[in-house]
Coordinates of C-alpha atoms in Angstrom, one line a residue:
M1 CA 20.8 -4.4 -27.5
I2 CA 18.9 -6.6 -24.9
D3 CA 17.8 -9.9 -26.4
R4 CA 14.3 -10.1 -25.0
K5 CA 13.9 -13.7 -26.1
L6 CA 16.2 -14.5 -23.1
A7 CA 15.0 -14.6 -19.5
P8 CA 17.0 -12.3 -17.1
E9 CA 19.8 -14.0 -15.4
F10 CA 18.8 -15.5 -12.0
K11 CA 20.7 -13.9 -9.2
A12 CA 20.5 -15.0 -5.5
I13 CA 20.0 -12.4 -2.8
D14 CA 23.1 -12.0 -1.0
N15 CA 22.5 -9.5 1.9
I16 CA 20.0 -6.7 2.5
K17 CA 21.2 -3.4 3.6
L18 CA 19.0 -1.2 5.7
I19 CA 19.3 2.6 6.4
K20 CA 19.7 3.3 9.9
P21 CA 18.5 6.3 11.8
E22 CA 20.2 9.2 13.6
H23 CA 18.8 9.6 17.0
T24 CA 18.3 12.7 19.3
Q25 CA 16.3 13.4 22.4
L26 CA 14.6 16.5 23.3
D27 CA 14.7 18.0 26.6
N28 CA 11.1 17.1 27.3
G29 CA 12.0 13.4 26.8
C30 CA 10.7 12.9 23.3
N31 CA 12.9 10.7 21.2
I32 CA 13.4 11.6 17.5
Y33 CA 14.8 9.1 14.9
C34 CA 15.7 10.5 11.5
F35 CA 16.0 8.5 8.1
N36 CA 17.6 10.9 5.7
S37 CA 17.4 9.7 2.1
G38 CA 15.8 10.7 -1.1
D39 CA 15.7 13.4 -3.7
Q40 CA 12.2 14.8 -3.3
E41 CA 11.6 17.7 -0.9
L42 CA 9.2 15.5 1.1
V43 CA 9.1 14.1 4.5
R44 CA 6.9 11.8 6.5
I45 CA 6.8 12.5 10.2
E46 CA 5.1 10.1 12.7
W47 CA 4.3 10.8 16.2
I48 CA 4.0 7.5 17.9
F49 CA 2.6 6.9 21.4
S50 CA 2.3 3.8 23.6
N51 CA -1.3 3.1 24.4
L52 CA -2.3 3.4 28.1
R53 CA -3.0 0.3 30.2
F54 CA -6.2 -1.4 29.0
D55 CA -9.3 -0.8 31.3
A56 CA -11.9 -3.5 30.8
A57 CA -14.5 -1.1 32.2
K58 CA -13.7 1.6 29.5
P59 CA -12.2 -0.6 26.7
L60 CA -12.4 1.9 23.8
L61 CA -10.6 4.9 25.1
N62 CA -7.2 4.2 23.4
M63 CA -9.0 3.9 20.0
A64 CA -11.6 6.6 20.4
V65 CA -9.1 9.2 21.7
N66 CA -6.7 8.6 18.7
T67 CA -9.5 8.5 16.1
M68 CA -10.9 11.7 17.4
L69 CA -7.7 13.8 17.6
T70 CA -8.4 15.7 14.3
E71 CA -12.0 16.5 15.3
G72 CA -11.2 19.9 16.9
T73 CA -8.8 21.8 19.2
A74 CA -9.3 24.9 21.3
K75 CA -8.1 26.9 18.4
L76 CA -9.3 25.1 15.3
T77 CA -12.4 23.1 14.1
A78 CA -12.2 19.9 12.4
A79 CA -12.9 21.6 9.2
Q80 CA -10.2 24.2 9.7
I81 CA -7.6 21.5 10.5
A82 CA -8.5 19.8 7.2
D83 CA -8.4 23.0 5.3
K84 CA -5.0 24.0 6.6
I85 CA -3.4 20.7 5.7
D86 CA -5.0 20.5 2.3
F87 CA -4.2 24.1 1.4
Y88 CA -0.4 23.2 1.6
G89 CA -0.7 19.9 -0.2
A90 CA 0.0 17.9 2.9
F91 CA -1.6 14.7 4.1
L92 CA -2.6 14.0 7.7
Q93 CA -3.8 10.7 9.2
V94 CA -4.2 9.0 12.7
D95 CA -3.8 5.4 13.1
Y96 CA -4.6 3.1 16.0
G97 CA -3.0 -0.2 16.7
Y98 CA -3.1 -2.7 19.7
E99 CA 0.0 -1.2 21.4
N100 CA 0.6 2.1 19.7
S101 CA -1.4 5.1 18.4
Q102 CA 0.1 7.5 15.9
V103 CA -0.4 10.7 14.0
T104 CA 1.3 10.9 10.6
L105 CA 2.0 13.8 8.4
Y106 CA 3.2 13.9 4.9
S107 CA 4.5 17.4 3.9
L108 CA 6.9 19.3 1.5
N109 CA 9.8 20.6 3.5
K110 CA 9.0 24.1 2.4
H111 CA 5.5 24.0 4.0
L112 CA 6.6 22.5 7.4
H113 CA 6.5 25.9 9.1
H114 CA 2.8 26.0 8.3
T115 CA 1.8 22.3 8.8
L116 CA 3.8 21.4 12.0
P117 CA 1.9 24.0 14.0
V118 CA -1.3 22.2 13.3
I119 CA 0.1 18.9 14.5
A120 CA 1.3 20.7 17.7
D121 CA -2.1 22.1 18.3
I122 CA -3.6 18.7 17.9
L123 CA -1.1 17.1 20.3
T124 CA -1.6 19.7 23.0
G125 CA -5.1 21.2 22.6
S126 CA -7.6 18.6 21.3
V127 CA -11.0 19.1 23.0
F128 CA -13.2 16.2 21.6
P129 CA -16.3 18.3 21.0
D130 CA -19.6 16.8 22.2
K131 CA -21.3 17.0 18.7
E132 CA -18.3 15.2 17.0
L133 CA -18.2 12.6 19.8
E134 CA -22.0 11.8 19.2
T135 CA -21.4 11.5 15.6
F136 CA -18.4 9.3 16.2
K137 CA -20.2 7.0 18.5
R138 CA -23.2 6.8 16.0
N139 CA -21.0 6.1 13.1
Q140 CA -19.0 3.3 14.9
Q141 CA -22.2 1.7 16.0
Q142 CA -23.4 1.6 12.4
K143 CA -20.0 0.2 11.1
L144 CA -20.1 -2.4 13.9
Q145 CA -23.7 -3.5 13.0
V146 CA -22.6 -4.0 9.3
S147 CA -19.3 -5.9 10.4
L148 CA -21.2 -8.4 12.5
Q149 CA -23.1 -9.6 9.5
K150 CA -19.8 -11.0 8.2
N151 CA -18.9 -14.4 9.3
D152 CA -15.1 -13.8 9.0
V153 CA -15.3 -10.7 11.3
V154 CA -17.3 -12.6 14.0
A155 CA -14.8 -15.5 13.7
R156 CA -11.8 -13.1 14.2
R157 CA -13.4 -11.4 17.1
D158 CA -14.2 -14.8 18.9
F159 CA -10.7 -16.2 18.3
N160 CA -9.0 -13.2 19.6
K161 CA -11.3 -13.2 22.6
A162 CA -10.5 -16.8 23.1
I163 CA -6.7 -16.6 23.1
Y164 CA -6.2 -13.2 24.6
G165 CA -8.9 -13.0 27.1
D166 CA -9.9 -9.5 28.7
T167 CA -7.0 -7.6 27.1
I168 CA -6.6 -4.9 24.4
Y169 CA -5.7 -7.8 22.1
G170 CA -9.0 -9.7 22.8
L171 CA -11.3 -6.8 22.6
G172 CA -14.5 -7.2 20.7
A173 CA -16.3 -4.0 20.9
S174 CA -20.0 -3.8 21.6
F175 CA -22.6 -1.2 21.0
D176 CA -22.7 -0.6 24.8
N177 CA -19.0 0.1 24.7
Y178 CA -19.5 2.9 22.2
K179 CA -22.7 4.3 24.0
S180 CA -20.7 4.6 27.3
L181 CA -17.9 6.8 25.9
Q182 CA -17.8 10.1 27.8
R183 CA -15.9 13.3 26.9
D184 CA -14.4 13.7 30.3
D185 CA -12.9 10.2 30.1
L186 CA -11.5 11.0 26.6
L187 CA -9.9 14.3 27.9
A188 CA -8.3 12.6 31.0
H189 CA -6.9 9.7 28.8
Y190 CA -5.7 12.2 26.2
K191 CA -3.7 14.3 28.8
Q192 CA -2.0 11.2 30.3
M193 CA -1.2 9.5 27.0
Y194 CA -0.3 12.3 24.6
Q195 CA 2.8 13.5 26.5
P196 CA 6.4 14.0 24.9
A197 CA 7.9 11.4 27.2
N198 CA 5.5 8.8 25.9
C199 CA 6.2 9.8 22.2
T200 CA 8.6 8.6 19.5
V201 CA 9.0 10.8 16.5
I202 CA 10.1 9.0 13.3
V203 CA 11.1 11.4 10.4
A204 CA 11.8 9.9 6.9
G205 CA 12.5 11.6 3.6
K206 CA 14.9 14.4 2.6
I207 CA 15.7 16.1 5.8
E208 CA 17.4 19.4 5.6
P209 CA 19.3 20.8 8.6
D210 CA 16.6 23.5 9.1
T211 CA 13.8 20.8 8.9
L212 CA 15.1 19.0 12.0
A213 CA 15.6 22.3 13.7
L214 CA 12.0 23.4 13.1
I215 CA 10.7 20.0 14.4
K216 CA 12.8 20.5 17.6
D217 CA 11.7 24.2 18.0
T218 CA 7.9 23.2 17.6
F219 CA 7.9 20.1 19.8
D220 CA 10.4 20.8 22.6
K221 CA 9.8 24.1 24.7
N222 CA 6.1 24.3 23.9
W223 CA 5.3 20.7 24.7
Q224 CA 5.6 19.6 28.3
N225 CA 4.8 16.6 30.4
G226 CA 1.9 16.5 32.6
P227 CA 1.9 15.7 36.3
V228 CA 0.9 12.0 35.8
S229 CA 3.2 9.9 33.6
A230 CA 1.6 7.5 31.1
D231 CA 0.9 4.1 32.4
T232 CA 1.6 1.8 29.4
T233 CA 1.7 -1.4 31.2
Q234 CA -0.8 -4.1 30.1
P235 CA -2.6 -6.9 31.8
E236 CA -1.2 -10.4 31.4
L237 CA -2.8 -12.6 28.6
Q238 CA -5.2 -15.2 29.9
P239 CA -6.4 -17.8 27.2
A240 CA -9.8 -19.4 27.5
T241 CA -10.3 -22.9 28.7
D242 CA -12.7 -23.9 26.0
R243 CA -11.0 -24.6 22.6
F244 CA -14.0 -24.9 20.3
Y245 CA -16.5 -22.2 19.4
F246 CA -19.4 -22.5 17.0
T247 CA -21.8 -19.7 16.0
E248 CA -24.5 -21.2 13.9
K249 CA -26.0 -19.2 11.1
P250 CA -28.5 -21.6 9.3
E251 CA -28.9 -19.5 6.2
A252 CA -25.1 -19.1 5.6
L253 CA -23.7 -20.2 2.3
Q254 CA -20.1 -20.0 3.6
S255 CA -18.6 -20.8 7.0
A256 CA -15.7 -18.8 8.4
I257 CA -13.0 -20.9 10.0
R258 CA -10.3 -19.3 12.2
M259 CA -7.9 -21.6 14.3
G260 CA -4.6 -21.5 16.0
L261 CA -2.8 -20.9 19.3
P262 CA -1.3 -18.3 21.6
F263 CA 2.3 -18.2 20.4
V264 CA 5.8 -16.8 21.0
N265 CA 6.6 -13.3 19.7
R266 CA 9.4 -12.0 17.5
T267 CA 11.8 -11.8 20.6
H268 CA 11.8 -15.7 20.9
P269 CA 14.6 -17.6 19.0
D270 CA 12.0 -19.9 17.4
F271 CA 9.9 -17.0 15.9
Q272 CA 12.1 -16.6 12.7
P273 CA 12.4 -20.2 11.9
M274 CA 8.6 -20.6 12.5
Q275 CA 8.1 -17.9 9.8
V276 CA 9.7 -20.1 7.3
L277 CA 7.5 -23.2 8.5
N278 CA 4.4 -20.9 8.4
T279 CA 5.2 -19.8 4.9
V280 CA 5.4 -23.4 3.7
L281 CA 2.1 -24.3 5.4
G282 CA 0.0 -21.2 4.5
G283 CA 2.1 -18.0 4.1
Y284 CA 2.1 -17.4 0.4
F285 CA 0.0 -18.1 -2.7
G286 CA 1.9 -21.3 -3.5
S287 CA 1.6 -22.6 0.1
R288 CA 0.3 -26.2 0.9
L289 CA -3.0 -25.0 2.3
M290 CA -3.6 -23.0 -0.9
A291 CA -2.6 -25.9 -3.1
N292 CA -4.8 -28.4 -1.3
I293 CA -7.9 -26.5 -0.2
R294 CA -8.1 -24.0 -3.1
E295 CA -6.5 -25.6 -6.0
D296 CA -7.2 -29.2 -5.5
K297 CA -10.4 -29.4 -3.4
G298 CA -11.9 -26.1 -4.7
Y299 CA -13.3 -25.4 -1.1
T300 CA -12.3 -21.8 -0.9
Y301 CA -11.1 -18.8 -3.0
G302 CA -8.3 -18.3 -0.4
I303 CA -6.9 -19.6 2.8
G304 CA -3.7 -18.6 4.7
S305 CA -1.9 -18.7 7.9
G306 CA 0.1 -16.3 9.8
L307 CA 2.2 -15.3 13.0
G308 CA 1.2 -12.4 15.1
S309 CA 3.7 -10.7 17.4
F310 CA 2.9 -8.3 20.3
K311 CA 4.8 -7.2 23.3
Q312 CA 3.3 -9.7 25.6
G313 CA 3.1 -12.6 23.3
G314 CA 1.8 -13.6 19.9
S315 CA -0.5 -16.0 17.9
F316 CA -0.4 -18.6 15.2
F317 CA -3.6 -18.6 13.2
I318 CA -5.2 -20.2 10.1
A319 CA -8.0 -18.3 8.5
T320 CA -10.4 -19.0 5.5
E321 CA -14.1 -19.0 4.4
V322 CA -15.4 -22.2 2.7
G323 CA -18.6 -23.6 1.4
A324 CA -20.9 -24.4 4.3
D325 CA -21.2 -27.9 3.1
V326 CA -17.4 -28.7 3.2
C327 CA -16.5 -27.0 6.5
K328 CA -15.8 -30.4 8.3
A329 CA -14.0 -31.6 5.2
T330 CA -11.8 -28.5 5.2
L331 CA -10.8 -29.0 8.9
T332 CA -9.7 -32.6 8.0
E333 CA -7.5 -31.4 5.2
I334 CA -5.8 -28.6 7.3
E335 CA -5.1 -31.3 10.0
K336 CA -3.7 -33.5 7.3
E337 CA -1.3 -30.8 5.9
I338 CA -0.1 -30.1 9.4
D339 CA 0.5 -33.8 10.1
L340 CA 2.5 -34.1 6.8
L341 CA 4.8 -31.4 8.1
K342 CA 5.3 -33.3 11.3
T343 CA 6.0 -36.6 9.8
E344 CA 7.7 -35.8 6.4
L345 CA 10.6 -33.6 5.4
V346 CA 9.9 -30.6 3.2
P347 CA 11.4 -31.3 -0.2
E348 CA 14.6 -29.3 -1.0
E349 CA 12.9 -27.9 -4.3
E350 CA 9.9 -26.6 -2.2
L351 CA 12.1 -25.2 0.5
S352 CA 14.3 -23.3 -2.1
L353 CA 11.1 -21.8 -3.5
V354 CA 10.1 -20.6 -0.2
R355 CA 13.6 -19.2 0.6
N356 CA 13.5 -17.2 -2.6
F357 CA 9.9 -16.0 -2.0
M358 CA 10.7 -14.9 1.6
L359 CA 14.0 -13.0 0.7
G360 CA 12.5 -11.5 -2.4
S361 CA 9.5 -10.3 -0.3
L362 CA 11.9 -8.8 2.3
L363 CA 13.9 -7.1 -0.4
G364 CA 10.9 -5.9 -2.4
S365 CA 9.3 -4.3 0.8
L366 CA 12.3 -1.9 0.8
E367 CA 11.1 0.3 -2.0
N368 CA 11.8 3.7 -0.5
V369 CA 13.0 5.5 2.7
F370 CA 9.6 5.2 4.3
S371 CA 9.9 1.4 4.1
H372 CA 13.1 1.4 5.9
A373 CA 11.6 3.5 8.6
D374 CA 8.8 0.9 8.8
K375 CA 11.3 -2.0 9.2
F376 CA 12.8 0.0 12.1
K377 CA 9.4 0.4 13.9
S378 CA 9.0 -3.2 13.8
I379 CA 12.2 -3.9 15.8
H380 CA 12.4 -0.8 17.9
F381 CA 9.0 -1.2 19.6
A382 CA 9.8 -4.8 20.3
G383 CA 13.1 -4.0 21.9
L384 CA 15.2 -5.5 19.3
D385 CA 18.2 -4.3 17.3
Y386 CA 19.1 -4.4 13.6
D387 CA 20.9 -7.7 13.9
Y388 CA 17.3 -9.1 13.9
Y389 CA 17.1 -8.7 10.2
D390 CA 20.7 -10.2 9.8
K391 CA 19.5 -13.3 11.7
F392 CA 16.2 -13.4 9.7
T393 CA 18.1 -13.5 6.3
S394 CA 20.6 -16.1 7.7
T395 CA 17.6 -18.2 9.1
I396 CA 15.9 -18.2 5.7
K397 CA 19.0 -19.2 3.8
T398 CA 20.3 -21.9 6.1
I399 CA 17.2 -23.5 7.8
T400 CA 17.0 -27.3 7.1
A401 CA 13.9 -29.5 6.4
E402 CA 15.0 -31.5 9.7
R403 CA 14.7 -28.3 11.7
L404 CA 11.2 -27.5 10.1
K405 CA 9.9 -30.8 11.0
E406 CA 11.2 -30.5 14.6
L407 CA 9.3 -27.2 15.0
A408 CA 6.1 -28.6 13.6
N409 CA 6.2 -31.3 16.2
K410 CA 7.1 -29.0 18.9
Y411 CA 4.4 -26.4 18.3
W412 CA 1.5 -27.8 16.2
N413 CA -0.8 -30.1 18.2
F414 CA -3.9 -29.9 16.1
D415 CA -6.0 -31.2 19.1
Q416 CA -4.9 -28.2 21.2
F417 CA -5.8 -25.7 18.6
Y418 CA -8.5 -23.1 19.4
K419 CA -11.1 -23.5 16.7
V420 CA -13.8 -21.0 15.7
I421 CA -16.5 -21.6 13.2
V422 CA -19.2 -19.3 12.2
G423 CA -21.9 -20.4 9.8
K424 CA -22.7 -24.1 9.3
Y425 CA -20.7 -27.1 10.7

């Protein structure tokens, strides 16, 4: 019998094993990666497309086309699409990201012969009806109007614009951007982007032999590339010259703060050790920023820092909302915490806690086969291999306080930070 008066034995995490996919390519150029695991007769299938080159004159096409994929095809209305998916207990969603857009289907294996044709119709025959487009534009403008009342949203938009410039990463949509969307532009964009040669399919779950055969049969011969290949190159990042941005809101009770720098992405050798340093500073609830600015000073409910990684670069950022009367004091405390990491070694006890947190978080994120597929996506679309995760666990286990201090001095010059404040200052 278990003695529940005794705490469970502590065990260090040795290594983390990841499920690796089987790969096949269709004749039309579409790549398929399969993660076969699990006991339930369920699969998640993702059709992932690289976004087309960003056009500053028509900045919302990538997002609008992906969001409206399920609003109607030549054969089915939006209601009919939803009814067909719901009838078979499946779930369909579309997701837009800076670099990729995707269509995701969760379905029981036994119903795939009913649900897959719906996806095929969406990817080959979407028509973006005028009525639905006008509804989309109106809804998005209303959402934008609400969002722009939030200081943290404005701060994030201003920060991204400052460090990424006129690129897809720096886009802050305006009312006029939505108003200028035209159906003909959406159709042209759709035909160029949603081609099999620009698609990666990731299947995860219990994959039967006939499951993969059905996917191949549905998305090979009946799905062909168009005459113009997808242009997925992107403009170079051009950070702004100015480094301080203040939007005054006299009635604000809180000020939003967002600061940081353009940074290296996950392909750079310093990215992984910087993830450790970032965790110490503001990457988890026990971080130094939380301990100082929330727990000690009581300036905020929450503050954090993070690293963003994209194909063309990345970012380091710190974000919080604080009482309007302590905005300047908060900046002083943030600078103080950064300076401490540049001048003093992180104590071994604290570093050990961070190591355990990071390894535990990585292990805890692998709760099912879908999680393993998500880990694959992170490296695959960055052009990396599975040794990335081996190096990551090794970095977490072996990095020294001296190395963290060196990195803090190399990358964190507080005077060079882009600083955005919305509210009072």
